[in-house]
CSV table of C-alpha atoms in Angstrom, one decimal:
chain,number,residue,atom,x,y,z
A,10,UNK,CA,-3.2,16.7,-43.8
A,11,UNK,CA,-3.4,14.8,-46.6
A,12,UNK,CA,1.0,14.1,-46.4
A,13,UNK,CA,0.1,12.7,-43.4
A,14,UNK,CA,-1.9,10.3,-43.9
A,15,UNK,CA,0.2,8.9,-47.0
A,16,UNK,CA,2.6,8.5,-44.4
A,17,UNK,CA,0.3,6.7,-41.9
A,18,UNK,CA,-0.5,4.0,-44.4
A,19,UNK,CA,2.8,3.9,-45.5
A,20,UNK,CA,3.9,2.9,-42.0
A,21,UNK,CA,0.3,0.7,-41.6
A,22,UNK,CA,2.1,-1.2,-44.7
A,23,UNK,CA,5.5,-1.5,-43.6
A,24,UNK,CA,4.1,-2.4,-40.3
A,25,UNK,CA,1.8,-5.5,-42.1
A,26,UNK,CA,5.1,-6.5,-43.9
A,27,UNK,CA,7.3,-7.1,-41.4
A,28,UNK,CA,4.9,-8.4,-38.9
A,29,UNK,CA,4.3,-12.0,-40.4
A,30,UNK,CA,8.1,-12.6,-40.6
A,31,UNK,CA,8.6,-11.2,-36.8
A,32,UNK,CA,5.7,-13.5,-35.7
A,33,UNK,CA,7.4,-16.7,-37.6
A,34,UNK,CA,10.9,-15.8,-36.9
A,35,UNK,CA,10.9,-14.8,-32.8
A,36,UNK,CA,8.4,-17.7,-32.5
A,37,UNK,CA,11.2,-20.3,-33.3
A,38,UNK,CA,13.5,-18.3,-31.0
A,39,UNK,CA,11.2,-18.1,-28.4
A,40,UNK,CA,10.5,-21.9,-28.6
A,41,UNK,CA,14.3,-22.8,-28.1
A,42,UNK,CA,14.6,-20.8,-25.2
A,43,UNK,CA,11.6,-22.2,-23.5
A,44,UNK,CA,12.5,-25.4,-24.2
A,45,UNK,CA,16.0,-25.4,-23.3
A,46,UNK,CA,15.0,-23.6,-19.9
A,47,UNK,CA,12.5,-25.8,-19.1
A,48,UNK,CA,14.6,-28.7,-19.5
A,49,UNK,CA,17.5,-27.0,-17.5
A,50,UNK,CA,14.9,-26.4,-14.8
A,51,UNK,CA,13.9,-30.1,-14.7
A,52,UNK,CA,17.5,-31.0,-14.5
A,53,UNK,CA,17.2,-29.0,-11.0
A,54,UNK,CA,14.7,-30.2,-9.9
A,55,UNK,CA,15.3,-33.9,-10.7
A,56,UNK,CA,18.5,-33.3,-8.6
A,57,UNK,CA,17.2,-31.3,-5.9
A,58,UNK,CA,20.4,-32.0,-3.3
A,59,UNK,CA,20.6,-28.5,-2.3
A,60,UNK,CA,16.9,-27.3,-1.6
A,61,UNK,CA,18.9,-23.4,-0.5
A,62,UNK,CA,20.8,-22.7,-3.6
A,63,UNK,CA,18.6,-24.3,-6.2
A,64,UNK,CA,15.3,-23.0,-4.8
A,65,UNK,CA,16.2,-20.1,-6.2
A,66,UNK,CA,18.4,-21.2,-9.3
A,67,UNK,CA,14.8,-22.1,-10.6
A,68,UNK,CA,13.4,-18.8,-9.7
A,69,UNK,CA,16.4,-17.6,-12.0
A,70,UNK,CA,15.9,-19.5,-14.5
A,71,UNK,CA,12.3,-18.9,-15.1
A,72,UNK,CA,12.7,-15.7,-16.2
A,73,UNK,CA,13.2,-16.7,-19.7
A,74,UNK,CA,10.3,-18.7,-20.4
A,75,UNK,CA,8.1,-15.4,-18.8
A,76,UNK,CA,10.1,-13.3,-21.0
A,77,UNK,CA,10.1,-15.3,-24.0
A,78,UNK,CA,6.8,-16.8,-23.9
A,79,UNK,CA,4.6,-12.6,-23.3
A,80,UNK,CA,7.2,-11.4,-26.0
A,81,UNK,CA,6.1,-13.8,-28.5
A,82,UNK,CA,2.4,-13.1,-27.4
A,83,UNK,CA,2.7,-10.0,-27.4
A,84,UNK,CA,4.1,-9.7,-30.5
A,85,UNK,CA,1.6,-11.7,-32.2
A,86,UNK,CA,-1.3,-9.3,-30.4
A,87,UNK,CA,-0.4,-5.9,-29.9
A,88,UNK,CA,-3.5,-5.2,-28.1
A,89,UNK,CA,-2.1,-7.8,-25.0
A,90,UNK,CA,1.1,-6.0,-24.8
A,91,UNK,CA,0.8,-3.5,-21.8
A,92,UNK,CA,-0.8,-6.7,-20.0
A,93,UNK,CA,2.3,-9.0,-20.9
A,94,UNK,CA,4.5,-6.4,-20.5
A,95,UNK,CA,3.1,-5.6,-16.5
A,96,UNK,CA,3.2,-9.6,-16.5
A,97,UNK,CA,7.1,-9.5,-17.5
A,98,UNK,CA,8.1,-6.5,-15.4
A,99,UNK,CA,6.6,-8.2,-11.9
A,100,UNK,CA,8.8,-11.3,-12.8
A,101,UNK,CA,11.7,-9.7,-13.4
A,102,UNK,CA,11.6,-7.4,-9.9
A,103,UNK,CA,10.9,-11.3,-8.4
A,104,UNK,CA,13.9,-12.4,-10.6
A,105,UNK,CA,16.5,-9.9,-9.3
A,106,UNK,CA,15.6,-10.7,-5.6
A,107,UNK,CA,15.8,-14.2,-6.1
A,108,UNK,CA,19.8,-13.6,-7.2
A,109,UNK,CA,20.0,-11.7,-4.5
A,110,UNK,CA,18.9,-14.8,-2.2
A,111,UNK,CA,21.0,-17.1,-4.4
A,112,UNK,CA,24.1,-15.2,-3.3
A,113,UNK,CA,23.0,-15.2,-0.1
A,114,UNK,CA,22.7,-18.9,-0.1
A,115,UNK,CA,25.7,-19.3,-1.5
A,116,UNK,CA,27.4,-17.8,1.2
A,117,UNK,CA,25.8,-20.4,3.8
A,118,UNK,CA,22.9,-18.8,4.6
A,119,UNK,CA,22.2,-15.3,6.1
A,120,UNK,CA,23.6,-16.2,9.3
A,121,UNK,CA,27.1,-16.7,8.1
A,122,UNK,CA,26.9,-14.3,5.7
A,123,UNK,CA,26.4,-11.6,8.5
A,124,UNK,CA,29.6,-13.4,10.3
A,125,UNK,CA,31.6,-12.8,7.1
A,126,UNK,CA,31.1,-9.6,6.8
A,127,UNK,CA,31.7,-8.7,10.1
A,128,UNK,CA,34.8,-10.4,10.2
A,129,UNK,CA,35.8,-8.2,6.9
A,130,UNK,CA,34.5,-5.2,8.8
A,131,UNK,CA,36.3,-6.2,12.1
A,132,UNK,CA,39.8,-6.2,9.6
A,133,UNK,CA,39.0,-3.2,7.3
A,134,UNK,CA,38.7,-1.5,10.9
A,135,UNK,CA,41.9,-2.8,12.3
A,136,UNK,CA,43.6,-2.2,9.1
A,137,UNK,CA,44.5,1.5,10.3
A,138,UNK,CA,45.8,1.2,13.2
A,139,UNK,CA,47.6,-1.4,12.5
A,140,UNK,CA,49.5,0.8,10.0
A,141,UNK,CA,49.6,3.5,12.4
A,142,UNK,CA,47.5,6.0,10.5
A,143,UNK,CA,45.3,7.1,13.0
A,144,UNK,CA,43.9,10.0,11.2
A,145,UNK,CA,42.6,8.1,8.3
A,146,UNK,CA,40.7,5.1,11.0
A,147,UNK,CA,37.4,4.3,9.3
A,148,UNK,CA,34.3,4.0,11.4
A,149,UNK,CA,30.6,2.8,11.2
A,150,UNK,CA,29.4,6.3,11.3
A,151,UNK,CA,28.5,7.8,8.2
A,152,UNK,CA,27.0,4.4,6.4
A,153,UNK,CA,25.7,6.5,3.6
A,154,UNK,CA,29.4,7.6,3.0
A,155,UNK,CA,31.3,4.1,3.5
A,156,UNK,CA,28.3,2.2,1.8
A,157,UNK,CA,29.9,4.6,-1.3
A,158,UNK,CA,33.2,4.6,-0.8
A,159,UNK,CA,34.1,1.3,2.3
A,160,UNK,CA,31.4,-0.8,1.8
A,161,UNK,CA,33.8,-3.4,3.7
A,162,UNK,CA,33.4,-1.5,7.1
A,163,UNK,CA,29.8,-1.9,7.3
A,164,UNK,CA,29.2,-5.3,8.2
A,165,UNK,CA,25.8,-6.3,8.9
A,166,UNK,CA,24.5,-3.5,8.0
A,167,UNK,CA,25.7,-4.1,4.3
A,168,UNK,CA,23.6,-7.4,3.9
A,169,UNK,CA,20.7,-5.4,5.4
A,170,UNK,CA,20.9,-2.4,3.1
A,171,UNK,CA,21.4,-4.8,0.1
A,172,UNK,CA,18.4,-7.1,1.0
A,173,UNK,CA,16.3,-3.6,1.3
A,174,UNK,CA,17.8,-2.1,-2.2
A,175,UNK,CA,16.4,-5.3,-3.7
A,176,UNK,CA,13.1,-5.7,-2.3
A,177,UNK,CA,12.2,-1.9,-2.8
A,178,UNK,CA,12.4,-2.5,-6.4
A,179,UNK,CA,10.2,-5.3,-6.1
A,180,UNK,CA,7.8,-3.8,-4.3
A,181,UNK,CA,8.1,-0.8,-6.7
A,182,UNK,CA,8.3,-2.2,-10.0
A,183,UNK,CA,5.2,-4.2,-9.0
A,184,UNK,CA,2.9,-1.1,-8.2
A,185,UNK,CA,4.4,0.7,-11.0
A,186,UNK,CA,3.4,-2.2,-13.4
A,187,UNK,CA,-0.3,-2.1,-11.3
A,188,UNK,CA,0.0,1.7,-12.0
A,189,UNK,CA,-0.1,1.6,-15.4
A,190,UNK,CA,-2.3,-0.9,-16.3
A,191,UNK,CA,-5.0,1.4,-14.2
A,192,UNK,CA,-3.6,4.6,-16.5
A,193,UNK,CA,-3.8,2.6,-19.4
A,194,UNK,CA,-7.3,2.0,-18.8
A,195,UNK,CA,-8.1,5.2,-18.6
A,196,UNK,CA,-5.8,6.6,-21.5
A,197,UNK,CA,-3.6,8.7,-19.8
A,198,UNK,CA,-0.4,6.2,-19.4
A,199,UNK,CA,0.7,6.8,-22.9
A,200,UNK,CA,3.8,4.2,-23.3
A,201,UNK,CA,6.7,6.0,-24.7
A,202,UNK,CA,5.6,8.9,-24.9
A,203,UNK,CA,7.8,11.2,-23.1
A,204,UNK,CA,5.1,14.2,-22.4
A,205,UNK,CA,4.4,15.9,-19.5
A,206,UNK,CA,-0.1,14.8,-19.2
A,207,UNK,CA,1.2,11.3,-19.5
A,208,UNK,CA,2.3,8.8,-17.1
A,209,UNK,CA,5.1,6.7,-18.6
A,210,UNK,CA,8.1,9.4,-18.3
A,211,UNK,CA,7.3,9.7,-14.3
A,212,UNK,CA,6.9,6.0,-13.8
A,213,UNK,CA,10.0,5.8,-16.5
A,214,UNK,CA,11.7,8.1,-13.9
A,215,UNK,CA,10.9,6.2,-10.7
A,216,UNK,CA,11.9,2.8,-11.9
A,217,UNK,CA,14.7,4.0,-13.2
A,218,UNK,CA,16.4,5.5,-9.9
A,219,UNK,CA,14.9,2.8,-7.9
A,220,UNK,CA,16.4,0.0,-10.4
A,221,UNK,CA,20.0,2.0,-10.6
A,222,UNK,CA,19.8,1.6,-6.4
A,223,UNK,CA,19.0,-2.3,-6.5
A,224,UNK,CA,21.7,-2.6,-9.4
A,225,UNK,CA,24.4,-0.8,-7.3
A,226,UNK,CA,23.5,-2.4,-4.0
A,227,UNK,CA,24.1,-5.6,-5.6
A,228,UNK,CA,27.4,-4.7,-7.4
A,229,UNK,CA,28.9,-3.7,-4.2
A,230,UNK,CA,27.7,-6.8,-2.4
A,231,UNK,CA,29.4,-8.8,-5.1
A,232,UNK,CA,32.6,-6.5,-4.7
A,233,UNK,CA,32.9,-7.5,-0.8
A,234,UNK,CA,31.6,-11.4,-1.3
A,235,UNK,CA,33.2,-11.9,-4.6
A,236,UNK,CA,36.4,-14.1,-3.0
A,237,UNK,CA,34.0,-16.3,-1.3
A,238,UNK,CA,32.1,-16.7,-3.8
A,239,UNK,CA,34.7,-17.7,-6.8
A,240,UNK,CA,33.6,-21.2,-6.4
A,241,UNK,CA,30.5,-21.0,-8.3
A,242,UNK,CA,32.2,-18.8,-10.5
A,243,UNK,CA,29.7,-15.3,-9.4
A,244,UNK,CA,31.0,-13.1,-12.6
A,245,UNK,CA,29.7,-15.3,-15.4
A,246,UNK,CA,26.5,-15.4,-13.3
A,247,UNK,CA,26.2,-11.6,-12.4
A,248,UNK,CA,26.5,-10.6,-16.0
A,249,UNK,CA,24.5,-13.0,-17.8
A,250,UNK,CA,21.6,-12.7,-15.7
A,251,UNK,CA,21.9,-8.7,-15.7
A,252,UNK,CA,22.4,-8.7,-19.0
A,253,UNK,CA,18.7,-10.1,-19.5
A,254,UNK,CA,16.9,-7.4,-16.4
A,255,UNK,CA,18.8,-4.7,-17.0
A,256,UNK,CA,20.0,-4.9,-21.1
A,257,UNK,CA,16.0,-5.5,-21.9
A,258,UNK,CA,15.1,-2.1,-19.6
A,259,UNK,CA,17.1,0.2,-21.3
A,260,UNK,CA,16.6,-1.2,-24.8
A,261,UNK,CA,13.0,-0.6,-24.4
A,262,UNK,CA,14.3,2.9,-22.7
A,263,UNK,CA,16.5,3.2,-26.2
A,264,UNK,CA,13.7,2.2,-28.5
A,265,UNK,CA,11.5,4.9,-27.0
A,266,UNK,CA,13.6,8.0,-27.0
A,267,UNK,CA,14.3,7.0,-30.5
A,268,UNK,CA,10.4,6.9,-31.3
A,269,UNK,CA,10.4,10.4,-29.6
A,270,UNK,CA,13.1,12.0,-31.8
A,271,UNK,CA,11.5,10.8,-35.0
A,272,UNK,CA,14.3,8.1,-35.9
A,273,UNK,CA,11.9,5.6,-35.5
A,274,UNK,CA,8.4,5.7,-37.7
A,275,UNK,CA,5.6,7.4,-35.6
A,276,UNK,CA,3.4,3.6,-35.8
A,277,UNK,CA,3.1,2.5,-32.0
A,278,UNK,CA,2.9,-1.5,-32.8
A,279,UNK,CA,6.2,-0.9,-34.8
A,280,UNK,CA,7.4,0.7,-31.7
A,281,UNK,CA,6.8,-2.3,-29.3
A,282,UNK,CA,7.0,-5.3,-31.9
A,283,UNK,CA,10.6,-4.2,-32.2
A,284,UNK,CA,10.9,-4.7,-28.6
A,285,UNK,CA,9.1,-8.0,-28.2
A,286,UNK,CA,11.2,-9.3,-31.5
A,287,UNK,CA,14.6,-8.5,-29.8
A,288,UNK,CA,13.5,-9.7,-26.1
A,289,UNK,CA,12.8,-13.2,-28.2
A,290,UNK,CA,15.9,-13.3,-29.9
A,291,UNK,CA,18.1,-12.9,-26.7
A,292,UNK,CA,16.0,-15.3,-24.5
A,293,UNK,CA,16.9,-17.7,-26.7
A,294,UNK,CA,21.1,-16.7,-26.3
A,295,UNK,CA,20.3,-16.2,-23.0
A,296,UNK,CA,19.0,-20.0,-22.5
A,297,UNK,CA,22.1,-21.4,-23.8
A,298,UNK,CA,23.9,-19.5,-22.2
A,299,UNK,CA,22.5,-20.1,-18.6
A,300,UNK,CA,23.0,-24.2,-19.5
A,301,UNK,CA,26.5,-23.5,-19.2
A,302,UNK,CA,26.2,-20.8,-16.3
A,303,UNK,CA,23.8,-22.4,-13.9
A,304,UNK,CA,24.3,-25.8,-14.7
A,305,UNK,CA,22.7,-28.5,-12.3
A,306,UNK,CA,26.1,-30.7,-12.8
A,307,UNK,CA,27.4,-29.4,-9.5
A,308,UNK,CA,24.0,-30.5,-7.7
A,309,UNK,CA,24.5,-34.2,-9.1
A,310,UNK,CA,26.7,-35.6,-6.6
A,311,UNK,CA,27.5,-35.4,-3.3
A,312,UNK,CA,30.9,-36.3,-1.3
A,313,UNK,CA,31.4,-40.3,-0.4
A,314,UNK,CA,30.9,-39.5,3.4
A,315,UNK,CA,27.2,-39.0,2.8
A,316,UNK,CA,24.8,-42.0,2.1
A,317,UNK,CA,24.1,-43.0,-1.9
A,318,UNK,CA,23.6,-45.7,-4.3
A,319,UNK,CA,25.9,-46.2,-6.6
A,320,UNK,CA,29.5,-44.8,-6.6
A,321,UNK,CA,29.8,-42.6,-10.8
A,322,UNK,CA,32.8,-40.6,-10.5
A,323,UNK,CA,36.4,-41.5,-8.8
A,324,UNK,CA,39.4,-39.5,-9.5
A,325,UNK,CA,43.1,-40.2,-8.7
A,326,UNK,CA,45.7,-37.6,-7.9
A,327,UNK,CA,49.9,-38.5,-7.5
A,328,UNK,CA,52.1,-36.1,-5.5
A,329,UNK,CA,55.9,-36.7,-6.1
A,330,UNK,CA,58.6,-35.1,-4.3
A,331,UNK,CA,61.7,-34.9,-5.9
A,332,UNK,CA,65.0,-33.7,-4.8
A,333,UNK,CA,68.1,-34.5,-7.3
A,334,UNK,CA,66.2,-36.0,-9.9
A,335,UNK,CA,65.4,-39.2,-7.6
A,336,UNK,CA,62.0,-40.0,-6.5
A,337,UNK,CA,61.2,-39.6,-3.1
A,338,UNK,CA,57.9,-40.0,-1.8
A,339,UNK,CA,54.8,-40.7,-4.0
A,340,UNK,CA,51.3,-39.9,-2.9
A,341,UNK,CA,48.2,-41.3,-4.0
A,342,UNK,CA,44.7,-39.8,-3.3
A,343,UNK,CA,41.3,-41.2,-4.2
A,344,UNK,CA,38.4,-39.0,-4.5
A,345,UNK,CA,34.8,-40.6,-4.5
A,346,UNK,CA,32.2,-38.7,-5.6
A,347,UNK,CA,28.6,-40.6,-5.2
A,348,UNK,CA,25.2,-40.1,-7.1
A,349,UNK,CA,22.9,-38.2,-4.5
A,350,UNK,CA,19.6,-39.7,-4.2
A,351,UNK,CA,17.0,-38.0,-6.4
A,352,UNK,CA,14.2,-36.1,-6.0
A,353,UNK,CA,10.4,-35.9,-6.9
A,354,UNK,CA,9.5,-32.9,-8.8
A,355,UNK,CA,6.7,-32.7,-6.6
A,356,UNK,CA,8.1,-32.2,-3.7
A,357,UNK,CA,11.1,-29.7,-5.3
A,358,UNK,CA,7.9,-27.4,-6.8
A,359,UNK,CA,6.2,-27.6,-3.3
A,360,UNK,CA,9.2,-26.6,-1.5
A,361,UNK,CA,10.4,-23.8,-3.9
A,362,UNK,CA,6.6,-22.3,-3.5
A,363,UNK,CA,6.4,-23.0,0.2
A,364,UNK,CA,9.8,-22.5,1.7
A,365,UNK,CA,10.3,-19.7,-0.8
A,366,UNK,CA,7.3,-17.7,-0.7
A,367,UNK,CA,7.5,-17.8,2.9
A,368,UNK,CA,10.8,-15.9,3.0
A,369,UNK,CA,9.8,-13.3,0.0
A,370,UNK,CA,7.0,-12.1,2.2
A,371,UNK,CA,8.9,-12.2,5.3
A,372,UNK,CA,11.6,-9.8,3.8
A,373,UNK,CA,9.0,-8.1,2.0
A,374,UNK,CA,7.2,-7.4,5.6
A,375,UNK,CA,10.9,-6.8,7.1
A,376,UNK,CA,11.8,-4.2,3.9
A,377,UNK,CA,8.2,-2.1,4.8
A,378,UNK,CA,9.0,-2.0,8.3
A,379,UNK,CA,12.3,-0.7,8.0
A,380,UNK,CA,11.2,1.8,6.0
A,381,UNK,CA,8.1,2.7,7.9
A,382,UNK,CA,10.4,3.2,11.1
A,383,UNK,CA,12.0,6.6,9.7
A,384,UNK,CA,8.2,7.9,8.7
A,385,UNK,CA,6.5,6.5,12.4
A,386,UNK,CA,9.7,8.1,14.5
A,387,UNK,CA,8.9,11.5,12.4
A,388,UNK,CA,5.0,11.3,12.9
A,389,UNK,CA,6.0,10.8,17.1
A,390,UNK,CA,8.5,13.6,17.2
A,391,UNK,CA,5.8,15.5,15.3
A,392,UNK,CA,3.1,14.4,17.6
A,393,UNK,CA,5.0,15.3,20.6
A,394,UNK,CA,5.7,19.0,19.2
A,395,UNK,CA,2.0,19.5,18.8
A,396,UNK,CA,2.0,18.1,22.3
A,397,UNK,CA,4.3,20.4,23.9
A,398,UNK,CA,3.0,23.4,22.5
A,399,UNK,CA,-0.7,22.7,22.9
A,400,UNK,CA,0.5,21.7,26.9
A,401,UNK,CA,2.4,25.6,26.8
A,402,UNK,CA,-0.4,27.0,25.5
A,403,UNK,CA,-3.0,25.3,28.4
A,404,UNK,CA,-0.7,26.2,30.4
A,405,UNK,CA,-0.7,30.0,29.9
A,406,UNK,CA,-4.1,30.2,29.4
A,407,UNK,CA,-4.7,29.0,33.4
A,408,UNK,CA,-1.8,31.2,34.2
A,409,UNK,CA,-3.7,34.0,32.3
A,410,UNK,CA,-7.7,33.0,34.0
A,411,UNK,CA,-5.8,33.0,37.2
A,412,UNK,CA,-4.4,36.4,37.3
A,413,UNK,CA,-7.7,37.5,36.0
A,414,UNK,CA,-9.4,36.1,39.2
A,415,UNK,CA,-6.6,37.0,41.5
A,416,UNK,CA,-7.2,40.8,40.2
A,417,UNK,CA,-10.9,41.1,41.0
A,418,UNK,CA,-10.4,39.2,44.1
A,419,UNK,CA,-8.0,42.1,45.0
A,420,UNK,CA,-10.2,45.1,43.7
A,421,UNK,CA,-13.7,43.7,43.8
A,422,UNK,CA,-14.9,47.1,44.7
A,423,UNK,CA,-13.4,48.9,41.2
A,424,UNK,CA,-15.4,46.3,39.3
A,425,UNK,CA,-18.8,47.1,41.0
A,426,UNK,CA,-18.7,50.7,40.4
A,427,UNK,CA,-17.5,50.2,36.5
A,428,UNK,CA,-20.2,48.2,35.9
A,429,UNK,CA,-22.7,51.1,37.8
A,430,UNK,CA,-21.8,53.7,36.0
């Protein structure tokens, strides 16, 4: 008893004299990286010439302040950290569906995104036959199986089962987060704590599988778009914005099992500084690196066919044919680029909390239908069962009163003398 609480203090100590330095050192971090996403995030919206790609550019972007901003909190008072840390989970489910939409946006829009992948579908399918193996022709049945193995041949239905791997871990990582705030409250959440009368390694468990889904829905997305997407350069994007969702869930993951094996000292606000201290440190790489990634450059100017002020940018490009060392023909080409008329912040925030609320809740409601369609079709068929059989079983039982009566119509006489005796 007494070896144990030596070590206690000892950790309360250690704890004490390391958390001073944390607070002063992620503070600074945490500071950059607000401040440089804030101002890439002005940029945007000062430049606002693309309301369906930038809309949710911003919603990207803000995921570093959150993260930055309830780390730092957090780590300054422990007792806020399961409220920052619910806080930073809901934004970073809203995060991930917001680079799904970018993608999307990218693309054109929904509407030709669907026609792109049909037309890859309509060639993956034709691929076969025109090769004459007929015994290896894909098809659209089985999507479990091609969404695995030929995501191409899907279509349609890949955008849909992408959009619906996304919002399901938004809808679940929010609940969860709701979830444990609730156990919290009533002391039975236990964070970290991978034991059987707590709630964290079931929760753990669930968000887990659910963000592995979203994660691998998205990969093969990018895997079927990533060749019309190489204009915006989609790789440098994909991993520097999963590196931030998906890097920060399994280092908390890490931090924990190590706290459960004993690696780690047993002192809880040790256990969740150390995560709050790291997730400030890599905002602030992940800030500079998103001023390279999403710049707001490209959103700056528009071609000279479109009305503008003031002509910036003009490039000139010479095309010389030669044959036998002699000039031949020479080529000049003039490229005017025009400075696109800005935009109030105002009306950028409005539209970004109008224009895209509006579509998170539609897909939201879209996401719960489609998953309430499998569960309503069940309840009918189940319905219908219990149906038939209580119809059968009416049935039989007239069938049944009818003989009866039949039979003492018949022998009305036996019945009399049974009941005189």
């Amino acid at each position: 008893m007494a070896t144990g609480n030596v070590v206690s203090v000892y950790e309360e100590n250690v704890y004490r004299n390391l958390h001073q330095p944390a607070v002063v050192i992620g503070g600074c971090f945490s500071l950059a990286a607000v401040l440089l996403s804030l101002f890439l995030i002005l940029q945007h919206l000062r430049s606002y010439t693309n309301p369906a790609e930038q809309k949710w550019i911003v919603a990207v972007l803000f995921i570093v302040p959150v993260y930055a901003s309830e780390s730092i909190f957090s780590l300054w008072k422990q007792r806020f950290y399961v409220a920052c840390d619910i806080l930073r989970n809901c934004y970073e489910a809203f995060a991930l569906y917001s680079f799904g939409s970018y993608l999307i946006a990218c693309l054109g829009g929904e509407r030709r995104t669907i026609d792109f992948l049909e037309s890859k579908s309509r060639k993956q399918l034709r691929k076969p036959l025109l090769e004459g193996d007929d015994e290896n022709q894909v098809s659209r049945k089985g999507w479990l199986r091609n969404f695995f193995f030929q995501p191409c041949v899907l279509g349609k239905d890949l955008l849909s089962i992408e959009k619906f791997g996304l919002v399901q871990y938004m809808i679940l990582k929010t609940l969860c987060a709701f979830l444990a705030l609730v156990l919290e409250l009533f002391g039975v959440y236990g964070d970290g704590e991978f034991e059987w009368y707590y709630g964290y390694p079931y929760i753990a468990v669930v968000l887990n599988f659910s963000q592995m889904w979203a994660l691998y829905c998205l990969i093969n997305f990018y895997n079927v778009t990533h060749e019309r997407l190489q204009p915006i350069k989609p790789l440098a994007k994909f991993i520097s914005f999963k590196a931030i969702v998906f890097a920060t869930w399994w280092q908390g993951v890490g931090i924990a099992l190590l706290y459960a094996l004993g690696v780690l000292p047993k002192k809880g606000k040790l256990k969740h500084g150390l995560q709050d201290f790291f997730i400030c440190i890599e905002m602030a790489i992940a800030a500079v690196a998103h001023m390279f990634v999403f710049s707001a450059d490209p959103y700056r100017f528009r071609p000279a066919p479109e009305p503008g002020k003031l002509t910036t940018r003009s490039t000139e490009e010479r095309l010389k044919l030669e044959e036998e060392n002699k000039e031949r023909a020479v080529l000049e080409k003039t490229k005017i680029q025009i400075e696109a008329p800005g935009t109030s912040i105002t009306e950028s925030v409005q539209d970004i909390v109008i224009e895209g609320g509006q579509r998170v809740v539609n897909d939201v409601v879209l996401t719960i239908n489609q998953a309430m369609g499998p569960v309503e079709k069940g309840v009918t068929k189940i319905q219908k069962k219990f149906h038939s059989r209580s119809s059968s079983s009416e049935g039989k039982e007239e069938e049944t009163e009818l003989n009866v009566e039949e039979h003492v119509e018949e022998n009305p006489s036996g019945i009399q003398n049974s009941a005189n005796v």
